[in-house]
Tab-separated table of C-alpha atoms in Angstrom:
chain	number	residue	atom	x	y	z
A	916	MET	CA	-0.090	0.063	0.171
A	917	ASP	CA	2.625	2.312	0.708
A	918	THR	CA	4.632	1.852	-2.645
A	919	ILE	CA	4.520	4.811	-4.985
A	920	PRO	CA	5.588	4.045	-8.527
A	921	ALA	CA	8.093	6.588	-10.325
A	922	GLY	CA	7.893	8.567	-13.028
A	923	PRO	CA	4.943	9.842	-15.070
A	924	SER	CA	2.864	6.660	-13.726
A	925	ARG	CA	2.843	7.789	-10.231
A	926	ALA	CA	-0.322	7.907	-8.097
A	927	LEU	CA	-3.123	10.149	-9.057
A	928	LEU	CA	-2.966	13.510	-7.595
A	929	PRO	CA	-5.638	14.516	-5.149
A	930	LEU	CA	-8.808	15.477	-6.521
A	931	GLU	CA	-8.192	13.642	-9.316
A	932	VAL	CA	-9.767	10.552	-11.350
A	933	PRO	CA	-8.425	9.060	-14.456
A	934	PRO	CA	-9.890	10.669	-17.811
A	935	SER	CA	-12.274	7.812	-18.300
A	936	ARG	CA	-13.974	8.281	-14.826
A	937	ALA	CA	-13.349	12.216	-14.872
A	938	ARG	CA	-17.291	12.509	-14.590
A	939	ILE	CA	-19.494	12.015	-11.547
A	940	ARG	CA	-20.068	8.339	-11.524
A	941	TRP	CA	-23.738	7.882	-11.577
A	942	GLN	CA	-23.838	4.610	-9.877
A	943	SER	CA	-22.258	6.427	-6.611
A	944	LEU	CA	-25.426	9.002	-6.539
A	945	PHE	CA	-27.536	5.898	-5.297
A	946	SER	CA	-25.227	4.495	-2.553
A	947	PRO	CA	-25.380	4.346	0.962
A	948	ALA	CA	-22.645	6.520	1.155
A	949	THR	CA	-24.257	9.235	-0.744
A	950	ALA	CA	-27.018	9.389	1.701
A	951	VAL	CA	-25.184	9.578	4.725
A	952	PHE	CA	-23.088	12.412	2.895
A	953	LEU	CA	-26.424	14.177	2.099
A	954	ALA	CA	-27.359	13.805	5.689
A	955	VAL	CA	-24.072	14.849	7.308
A	956	LEU	CA	-23.462	17.861	5.359
A	957	PRO	CA	-26.441	19.914	6.283
A	958	LEU	CA	-25.713	18.576	9.772
A	959	ALA	CA	-22.254	20.179	9.764
A	960	ALA	CA	-23.881	23.582	8.567
A	961	TYR	CA	-26.423	23.631	11.148
A	962	THR	CA	-24.200	22.967	13.897
A	963	GLY	CA	-21.574	25.690	13.168
A	964	PHE	CA	-23.258	28.177	10.586
A	965	ARG	CA	-23.243	31.959	11.211
A	966	SER	CA	-22.636	35.009	9.489
A	967	PRO	CA	-19.042	36.187	9.039
A	968	SER	CA	-17.764	37.727	12.311
A	969	ASP	CA	-16.434	41.580	12.404
A	970	TRP	CA	-13.017	40.110	12.876
A	971	ALA	CA	-13.331	38.200	9.786
A	972	VAL	CA	-14.558	40.888	7.683
A	973	THR	CA	-12.042	43.343	9.123
A	974	LEU	CA	-8.975	41.147	7.921
A	975	GLU	CA	-10.735	40.694	4.648
A	976	SER	CA	-10.822	44.669	4.193
A	977	VAL	CA	-7.025	45.635	4.556
A	978	SER	CA	-5.619	46.061	1.216
A	979	LEU	CA	-1.841	46.799	-0.258
A	980	THR	CA	-2.911	50.128	-1.535
A	981	ASP	CA	-3.766	51.045	2.363
A	982	GLY	CA	-0.389	50.310	3.694
A	983	PHE	CA	-0.677	46.835	4.672
A	984	HIS	CA	2.139	44.383	3.784
A	985	ARG	CA	0.645	40.900	5.004
A	986	ARG	CA	-2.761	39.511	4.617
A	987	PHE	CA	-3.525	41.804	1.820
A	988	LEU	CA	-4.570	39.959	-1.083
A	989	VAL	CA	-8.241	39.525	-0.736
A	990	GLY	CA	-8.775	42.997	0.534
A	991	THR	CA	-6.666	44.262	-2.467
A	992	VAL	CA	-8.760	42.236	-4.798
A	993	LEU	CA	-12.066	43.660	-3.362
A	994	ARG	CA	-10.847	47.167	-3.021
A	995	PRO	CA	-12.524	48.150	-6.415
A	996	PHE	CA	-16.007	46.958	-4.980
A	997	ALA	CA	-15.233	49.047	-1.492
A	998	ALA	CA	-14.457	52.107	-3.872
A	999	LEU	CA	-17.535	51.376	-5.604
A	1000	PHE	CA	-19.947	50.767	-3.052
A	1001	GLY	CA	-17.940	52.199	0.219
A	1002	TYR	CA	-16.789	49.793	3.138
A	1003	HIS	CA	-19.943	47.967	3.780
A	1004	TYR	CA	-20.205	44.710	5.739
A	1005	ALA	CA	-22.264	43.368	2.737
A	1006	VAL	CA	-19.577	43.476	0.536
A	1007	TYR	CA	-17.176	41.470	2.516
A	1008	ALA	CA	-19.768	39.017	3.787
A	1009	VAL	CA	-20.748	38.446	0.285
A	1010	ALA	CA	-17.229	37.556	-0.623
A	1011	ALA	CA	-17.063	35.175	2.587
A	1012	PHE	CA	-19.993	33.232	1.411
A	1013	ALA	CA	-18.869	33.048	-2.138
A	1014	VAL	CA	-15.634	31.617	-1.067
A	1015	LEU	CA	-17.376	28.944	1.330
A	1016	GLY	CA	-19.897	28.177	-1.769
A	1017	LEU	CA	-16.906	27.342	-4.003
A	1018	LEU	CA	-15.366	25.436	-0.999
A	1019	LEU	CA	-18.426	23.238	-1.078
A	1020	THR	CA	-18.666	22.661	-4.490
A	1021	VAL	CA	-15.072	21.206	-4.165
A	1022	LEU	CA	-15.929	19.143	-1.565
A	1023	VAL	CA	-19.242	17.779	-3.227
A	1024	VAL	CA	-17.485	17.201	-6.601
A	1025	ALA	CA	-14.548	15.401	-4.937
A	1026	PHE	CA	-17.042	13.141	-3.069
A	1027	PHE	CA	-19.105	12.185	-6.055
A	1028	GLN	CA	-15.853	11.887	-8.419
A	1029	ALA	CA	-13.993	9.711	-5.763
A	1030	PRO	CA	-12.682	6.366	-7.154
A	1031	SER	CA	-13.273	4.360	-3.836
A	1032	GLU	CA	-15.663	4.151	-1.181
A	1033	SER	CA	-12.571	4.530	1.202
A	1034	ARG	CA	-12.018	8.113	-0.059
A	1035	ARG	CA	-15.825	8.996	0.525
A	1036	PHE	CA	-15.519	7.868	3.770
A	1037	LEU	CA	-12.768	10.075	4.599
A	1038	VAL	CA	-15.079	13.294	3.267
A	1039	ILE	CA	-18.067	11.779	5.531
A	1040	GLY	CA	-15.757	11.356	8.535
A	1041	TRP	CA	-14.299	14.765	8.287
A	1042	LEU	CA	-17.689	16.374	8.326
A	1043	LEU	CA	-19.030	14.324	11.200
A	1044	LEU	CA	-15.870	15.534	13.363
A	1045	PRO	CA	-15.863	18.911	14.981
A	1046	THR	CA	-14.094	20.206	11.907
A	1047	GLY	CA	-17.520	19.752	9.977
A	1048	GLY	CA	-19.257	22.612	11.966
A	1049	TYR	CA	-16.113	24.552	12.285
A	1050	LEU	CA	-15.858	25.141	8.553
A	1051	PHE	CA	-19.148	27.034	8.597
A	1052	HIS	CA	-18.233	28.773	11.752
A	1053	GLU	CA	-14.959	29.803	10.325
A	1054	ILE	CA	-16.697	31.626	7.204
A	1055	GLY	CA	-15.023	34.849	6.281
A	1056	TYR	CA	-11.358	33.720	7.841
A	1057	LEU	CA	-8.673	33.954	5.199
A	1058	ASP	CA	-8.120	29.879	5.968
A	1059	GLN	CA	-10.983	29.162	3.563
A	1060	VAL	CA	-9.286	31.220	0.676
A	1061	LEU	CA	-6.078	29.530	1.366
A	1062	TYR	CA	-7.625	26.037	0.938
A	1063	LEU	CA	-9.678	27.301	-2.298
A	1064	VAL	CA	-6.506	28.598	-3.626
A	1065	LEU	CA	-4.862	25.161	-2.874
A	1066	PHE	CA	-7.072	23.248	-4.857
A	1067	ALA	CA	-6.945	25.739	-7.620
A	1068	ALA	CA	-3.466	25.074	-7.936
A	1069	LEU	CA	-3.881	21.468	-7.800
A	1070	TRP	CA	-6.391	21.860	-10.629
A	1071	ALA	CA	-3.715	23.781	-12.764
A	1072	LEU	CA	-0.983	21.169	-11.967
A	1073	ARG	CA	-3.121	18.360	-12.937
A	1074	ARG	CA	-3.768	20.016	-16.131
A	1075	ASP	CA	0.392	20.401	-16.783
A	1076	ARG	CA	0.404	24.108	-15.832
A	1077	PRO	CA	3.115	24.156	-13.157
A	1078	VAL	CA	3.703	27.888	-13.428
A	1079	VAL	CA	0.292	28.714	-12.930
A	1080	ALA	CA	-0.100	26.773	-9.778
A	1081	GLY	CA	3.146	27.973	-8.539
A	1082	ALA	CA	1.953	31.528	-8.825
A	1083	LEU	CA	-1.538	30.546	-6.944
A	1084	MET	CA	0.989	29.306	-4.193
A	1085	VAL	CA	2.346	32.752	-4.368
A	1086	ALA	CA	-1.025	34.240	-3.854
A	1087	SER	CA	-1.630	31.911	-0.806
A	1088	VAL	CA	1.011	33.382	1.187
A	1089	LEU	CA	-0.156	36.908	0.171
A	1090	THR	CA	-3.540	36.000	1.188
A	1091	HIS	CA	-2.036	35.166	4.873
A	1092	GLU	CA	1.472	34.096	6.125
A	1093	ILE	CA	0.273	30.630	7.793
A	1094	ALA	CA	-0.070	29.322	3.978
A	1095	LEU	CA	3.800	28.318	4.705
A	1096	LEU	CA	2.607	25.845	6.960
A	1097	THR	CA	-0.915	24.638	5.927
A	1098	VAL	CA	-1.277	24.801	2.478
A	1099	VAL	CA	2.433	24.942	0.877
A	1100	PRO	CA	3.390	21.785	2.572
A	1101	VAL	CA	0.557	20.058	1.090
A	1102	PHE	CA	1.208	21.427	-2.420
A	1103	GLY	CA	4.795	20.415	-2.081
A	1104	LEU	CA	3.903	17.094	-1.347
A	1105	VAL	CA	2.055	16.561	-4.700
A	1106	LEU	CA	4.290	18.604	-6.443
A	1107	LEU	CA	7.262	16.390	-5.480
A	1108	ARG	CA	5.102	13.129	-6.407
A	1109	LYS	CA	4.104	14.640	-9.837
A	1110	LEU	CA	7.378	16.475	-11.063
A	1111	PRO	CA	11.220	15.694	-10.879
A	1112	PHE	CA	12.975	17.153	-7.744
A	1113	ARG	CA	14.547	20.163	-9.170
A	1114	LYS	CA	11.683	21.354	-11.220
A	1115	ALA	CA	9.112	20.852	-8.142
A	1116	CYS	CA	11.669	23.091	-6.398
A	1117	ALA	CA	11.703	25.635	-9.206
A	1118	VAL	CA	7.916	25.610	-8.868
A	1119	LEU	CA	7.919	26.025	-5.360
A	1120	ALA	CA	10.601	28.396	-4.621
A	1121	PRO	CA	8.763	31.575	-5.512
A	1122	ALA	CA	6.051	30.833	-2.883
A	1123	ALA	CA	8.770	30.265	-0.242
A	1124	ALA	CA	10.500	33.487	-1.520
A	1125	ALA	CA	7.404	35.555	-0.967
A	1126	GLY	CA	7.073	34.119	2.224
A	1127	LEU	CA	10.350	35.078	3.403
A	1128	VAL	CA	9.673	38.551	2.239
A	1129	VAL	CA	6.504	38.871	4.170
A	1130	LEU	CA	7.575	37.687	7.184
A	1131	THR	CA	10.748	39.846	6.933
A	1132	VAL	CA	9.265	43.167	6.082
A	1133	PRO	CA	6.964	45.055	8.600
A	1134	PRO	CA	3.379	43.991	8.823
A	1135	ALA	CA	1.968	47.565	7.785
A	1136	GLY	CA	3.446	50.968	6.924
A	1137	VAL	CA	4.361	53.399	9.438
A	1138	GLY	CA	0.676	54.906	10.703
A	1139	ALA	CA	-1.277	52.585	8.270
A	1140	THR	CA	-3.525	50.958	10.866
A	1141	HIS	CA	-4.398	54.485	12.341
A	1142	ARG	CA	-5.350	55.951	8.897
A	1143	PHE	CA	-7.365	52.860	8.244
A	1144	GLN	CA	-9.414	53.154	11.162
A	1145	ARG	CA	-10.223	56.481	10.614
A	1146	VAL	CA	-11.302	55.485	7.091
A	1147	LEU	CA	-13.435	52.620	8.299
A	1148	ALA	CA	-14.851	54.559	11.175
A	1149	GLU	CA	-16.088	57.335	8.555
A	1150	ALA	CA	-17.760	54.735	6.468
A	1151	GLY	CA	-19.665	53.138	9.247
A	1152	PHE	CA	-17.718	49.735	8.983
A	1153	PRO	CA	-17.977	47.266	12.013
A	1154	TYR	CA	-14.181	46.989	12.214
A	1155	ARG	CA	-12.369	45.193	15.250
A	1156	ALA	CA	-9.638	47.381	16.283
A	1157	ASP	CA	-7.692	44.339	17.929
A	1158	ALA	CA	-7.711	42.894	14.451
A	1159	LEU	CA	-5.956	45.892	12.909
A	1160	GLY	CA	-3.926	45.946	16.035
A	1161	LEU	CA	-2.134	42.789	14.459
A	1162	PHE	CA	-0.199	44.477	12.145
A	1163	ASP	CA	1.262	47.045	14.902
A	1164	ARG	CA	2.662	44.277	17.205
A	1165	THR	CA	6.147	42.695	16.491
A	1166	GLN	CA	5.895	38.672	17.201
A	1167	ALA	CA	7.850	39.174	20.359
A	1168	GLN	CA	4.700	41.506	21.630
A	1169	SER	CA	2.229	38.807	20.440
A	1170	TRP	CA	3.967	36.059	22.627
A	1171	GLN	CA	3.293	38.267	25.371
A	1172	LEU	CA	-0.006	37.836	25.179
A	1173	TYR	CA	-0.790	34.181	25.297
A	1174	SER	CA	0.936	31.034	26.515
A	1175	ILE	CA	2.614	28.708	23.753
A	1176	THR	CA	2.682	26.033	26.214
A	1177	ASP	CA	-1.003	26.097	26.528
A	1178	VAL	CA	-1.687	26.138	22.756
A	1179	LEU	CA	0.855	23.182	22.282
A	1180	LEU	CA	-1.018	21.188	25.077
A	1181	TYR	CA	-4.154	21.822	23.309
A	1182	LEU	CA	-2.688	20.731	20.036
A	1183	LEU	CA	-0.730	17.853	21.516
A	1184	PRO	CA	-3.682	15.014	21.856
A	1185	ILE	CA	-4.629	15.681	18.190
A	1186	LEU	CA	-0.842	15.410	17.301
A	1187	LEU	CA	-0.594	12.188	18.954
A	1188	VAL	CA	-3.735	10.849	17.354
A	1189	VAL	CA	-3.316	11.835	13.810
A	1190	VAL	CA	0.521	10.732	13.929
A	1191	ALA	CA	-0.352	7.228	15.302
A	1192	GLY	CA	-3.577	6.786	12.901
A	1193	PHE	CA	-1.118	7.672	9.889
A	1194	LEU	CA	1.491	5.117	11.049
A	1195	MET	CA	-1.176	2.381	11.632
A	1196	LEU	CA	-2.275	2.938	7.912
A	1197	HIS	CA	1.122	3.327	6.285
A	1198	ARG	CA	4.178	1.631	7.141
A	1199	PRO	CA	6.813	3.783	8.669
A	1200	SER	CA	9.494	4.263	6.076
A	1201	ALA	CA	11.788	7.315	4.482
A	1202	ALA	CA	8.701	7.612	2.282
A	1203	THR	CA	6.156	8.499	4.961
A	1204	LEU	CA	8.345	11.471	6.427
A	1205	LEU	CA	7.307	13.909	3.931
A	1206	PRO	CA	3.776	12.974	4.170
A	1207	LEU	CA	3.934	13.339	8.113
A	1208	ALA	CA	5.871	16.539	7.767
A	1209	ALA	CA	2.801	18.049	5.650
A	1210	MET	CA	0.549	16.629	8.042
A	1211	VAL	CA	1.981	18.049	11.050
A	1212	ALA	CA	3.034	21.365	10.028
A	1213	PRO	CA	-0.089	23.456	11.238
A	1214	VAL	CA	1.374	22.549	14.822
A	1215	LEU	CA	3.907	25.027	14.511
A	1216	LEU	CA	1.075	27.654	14.179
A	1217	ALA	CA	1.201	27.577	17.996
A	1218	PHE	CA	4.237	30.079	17.875
A	1219	GLY	CA	2.348	32.144	15.661
A	1220	GLY	CA	-0.914	33.125	17.488
A	1221	TRP	CA	-3.536	31.816	20.325
A	1222	ASP	CA	-6.291	30.234	18.152
A	1223	GLU	CA	-5.828	26.806	19.573
A	1224	ALA	CA	-8.944	25.594	17.985
A	1225	ARG	CA	-8.367	26.902	14.566
A	1226	TRP	CA	-4.918	25.269	14.626
A	1227	GLY	CA	-6.464	21.811	15.293
A	1228	PHE	CA	-8.954	22.595	12.703
A	1229	LEU	CA	-6.145	22.851	10.103
A	1230	LEU	CA	-4.077	20.183	11.695
A	1231	ILE	CA	-7.045	17.742	11.436
A	1232	THR	CA	-7.800	19.081	7.649
A	1233	ASN	CA	-4.259	18.344	6.520
A	1234	PHE	CA	-4.525	15.191	8.151
A	1235	VAL	CA	-7.532	14.076	5.880
A	1236	LEU	CA	-5.821	15.568	2.660
A	1237	VAL	CA	-2.663	13.781	3.282
A	1238	LEU	CA	-4.619	10.468	3.700
A	1239	TRP	CA	-6.531	11.676	0.536
A	1240	PHE	CA	-3.454	11.868	-1.232
A	1241	ARG	CA	-1.741	8.804	-0.120
A	1242	GLN	CA	-4.580	6.668	-0.846
A	1243	GLY	CA	-5.043	7.340	-4.288
A	1244	GLY	CA	-8.019	4.991	-6.028
A	1245	ARG	CA	-7.221	2.192	-3.753
A	1246	GLU	CA	-9.662	0.660	-1.201
A	1247	LEU	CA	-8.553	0.401	2.093
A	1248	ASP	CA	-8.740	-3.346	3.599
A	1249	LEU	CA	-10.972	-4.191	6.381
A	1250	PRO	CA	-8.259	-3.616	8.985
A	1251	ARG	CA	-7.052	-0.489	7.742
A	1252	PHE	CA	-10.662	0.654	7.174
A	1253	GLY	CA	-11.308	-0.279	10.975
A	1254	ALA	CA	-8.446	1.639	12.014
A	1255	LEU	CA	-9.285	4.594	10.134
A	1256	ALA	CA	-12.939	4.490	11.777
A	1257	ALA	CA	-11.586	4.153	15.070
A	1258	ILE	CA	-8.975	7.147	14.601
A	1259	LEU	CA	-12.059	9.388	13.532
A	1260	LEU	CA	-13.970	8.294	16.390
A	1261	VAL	CA	-11.521	9.224	18.840
A	1262	LEU	CA	-11.072	12.462	17.115
A	1263	THR	CA	-14.670	13.101	17.601
A	1264	HIS	CA	-13.953	13.468	21.416
A	1265	LEU	CA	-11.541	16.438	21.221
A	1266	PRO	CA	-13.047	19.705	21.983
A	1267	MET	CA	-13.028	22.533	19.070
A	1268	PRO	CA	-14.329	25.668	20.865
A	1269	TYR	CA	-15.918	28.573	18.683
A	1270	PHE	CA	-14.910	31.995	18.462
A	1271	ASP	CA	-16.875	35.170	19.855
A	1272	GLY	CA	-18.837	33.194	22.540
A	1273	TYR	CA	-20.576	30.898	20.038
A	1274	GLN	CA	-21.166	27.450	20.728
A	1275	PRO	CA	-22.223	24.415	18.342
A	1276	ARG	CA	-25.614	23.903	17.898
A	1277	ASP	CA	-27.594	20.853	20.066
A	1278	VAL	CA	-28.723	18.538	17.272
A	1279	THR	CA	-31.516	17.345	20.023
A	1280	LEU	CA	-34.731	19.189	19.732
A	1281	VAL	CA	-35.123	19.328	23.594
A	1282	GLY	CA	-31.935	20.550	25.674
A	1283	PRO	CA	-30.833	19.345	29.115
A	1284	PRO	CA	-33.196	20.247	31.941
A	1285	HIS	CA	-32.277	23.397	33.816
A	1286	PRO	CA	-30.804	23.338	37.446
A	1287	GLY	CA	-33.675	23.485	39.956
A	1288	GLY	CA	-36.177	22.115	37.450
A	1289	ASN	CA	-38.797	19.575	38.248
A	1290	VAL	CA	-37.348	16.456	40.179
A	1291	ALA	CA	-38.982	13.150	40.339
A	1292	PRO	CA	-39.999	12.249	43.781
């Protein structure tokens, strides 16, 4: 199961099926897996859906033209709409819903084009985990743009357009610097399976160079955040001052605001489960080192911020993506399928708190009794 053939006959790329099976397999529309998928997708939406937060739309609005040097690509692309309609919440909320809609489209197409039931089970499992609801709760966050760009890059790579794919990876770094620890390692994993080593490095080098520049230059120009706050305040935009404050702090100043140890301790159980699970499904060898690195890279985000639940979400997402890539079109045998089910079952018990005081919605129609309520004699 771990052997990857060399040369042009290598395993299929993620989200890729052979040309003869590139369209939706109609028999899969009426399978039991489809019925489960159509049940768990709206369940995940019900569990976590909300409108984009003020924090998310604030970060969507910052642009290069306003003096910001990180996380500026989305705001720069949307800048003409802000000039046309003004800085309104609706402009950025519509963009957030569009990104989520495109991600869901990729998810649905990937499910129905999957050449194996094992791959479909991965999609269903990810939706049943807390990650399913968290996807809808995280609407508007730039993480969703990063993974959408990743899938676009993989699509370009599948069509033998590595230059376009590499340019999209540069765009991901300019969208948010955490791309260096989330989507770029995953893209690199796929790239090395598709292209010779030197050519793969050449395609990946611009994204790495762009990341180095982004992390080296100041996050924003002198006085940029204060000027932009005045612009947003005059427009009546519901901005978050603490979101813009990110651009005025050094990394050392950010470390003083939270405990890196606490974040790492939150991520540790997830890390142990996904690493152990991956090694249960794939025999340890030199060939597993790169997939493991791409999978666990989001753990290093603990040194970048305090959003531990968000980092856990990204860690589990990379775990599922790497499994998808490694699996190809092969079906898991019964012992490995059972092991995968057990891994996902363990992950359902890991808490993934929401932002802004939100909680996952209960599935039951009647909640637990309130303290002090009626007690049976």
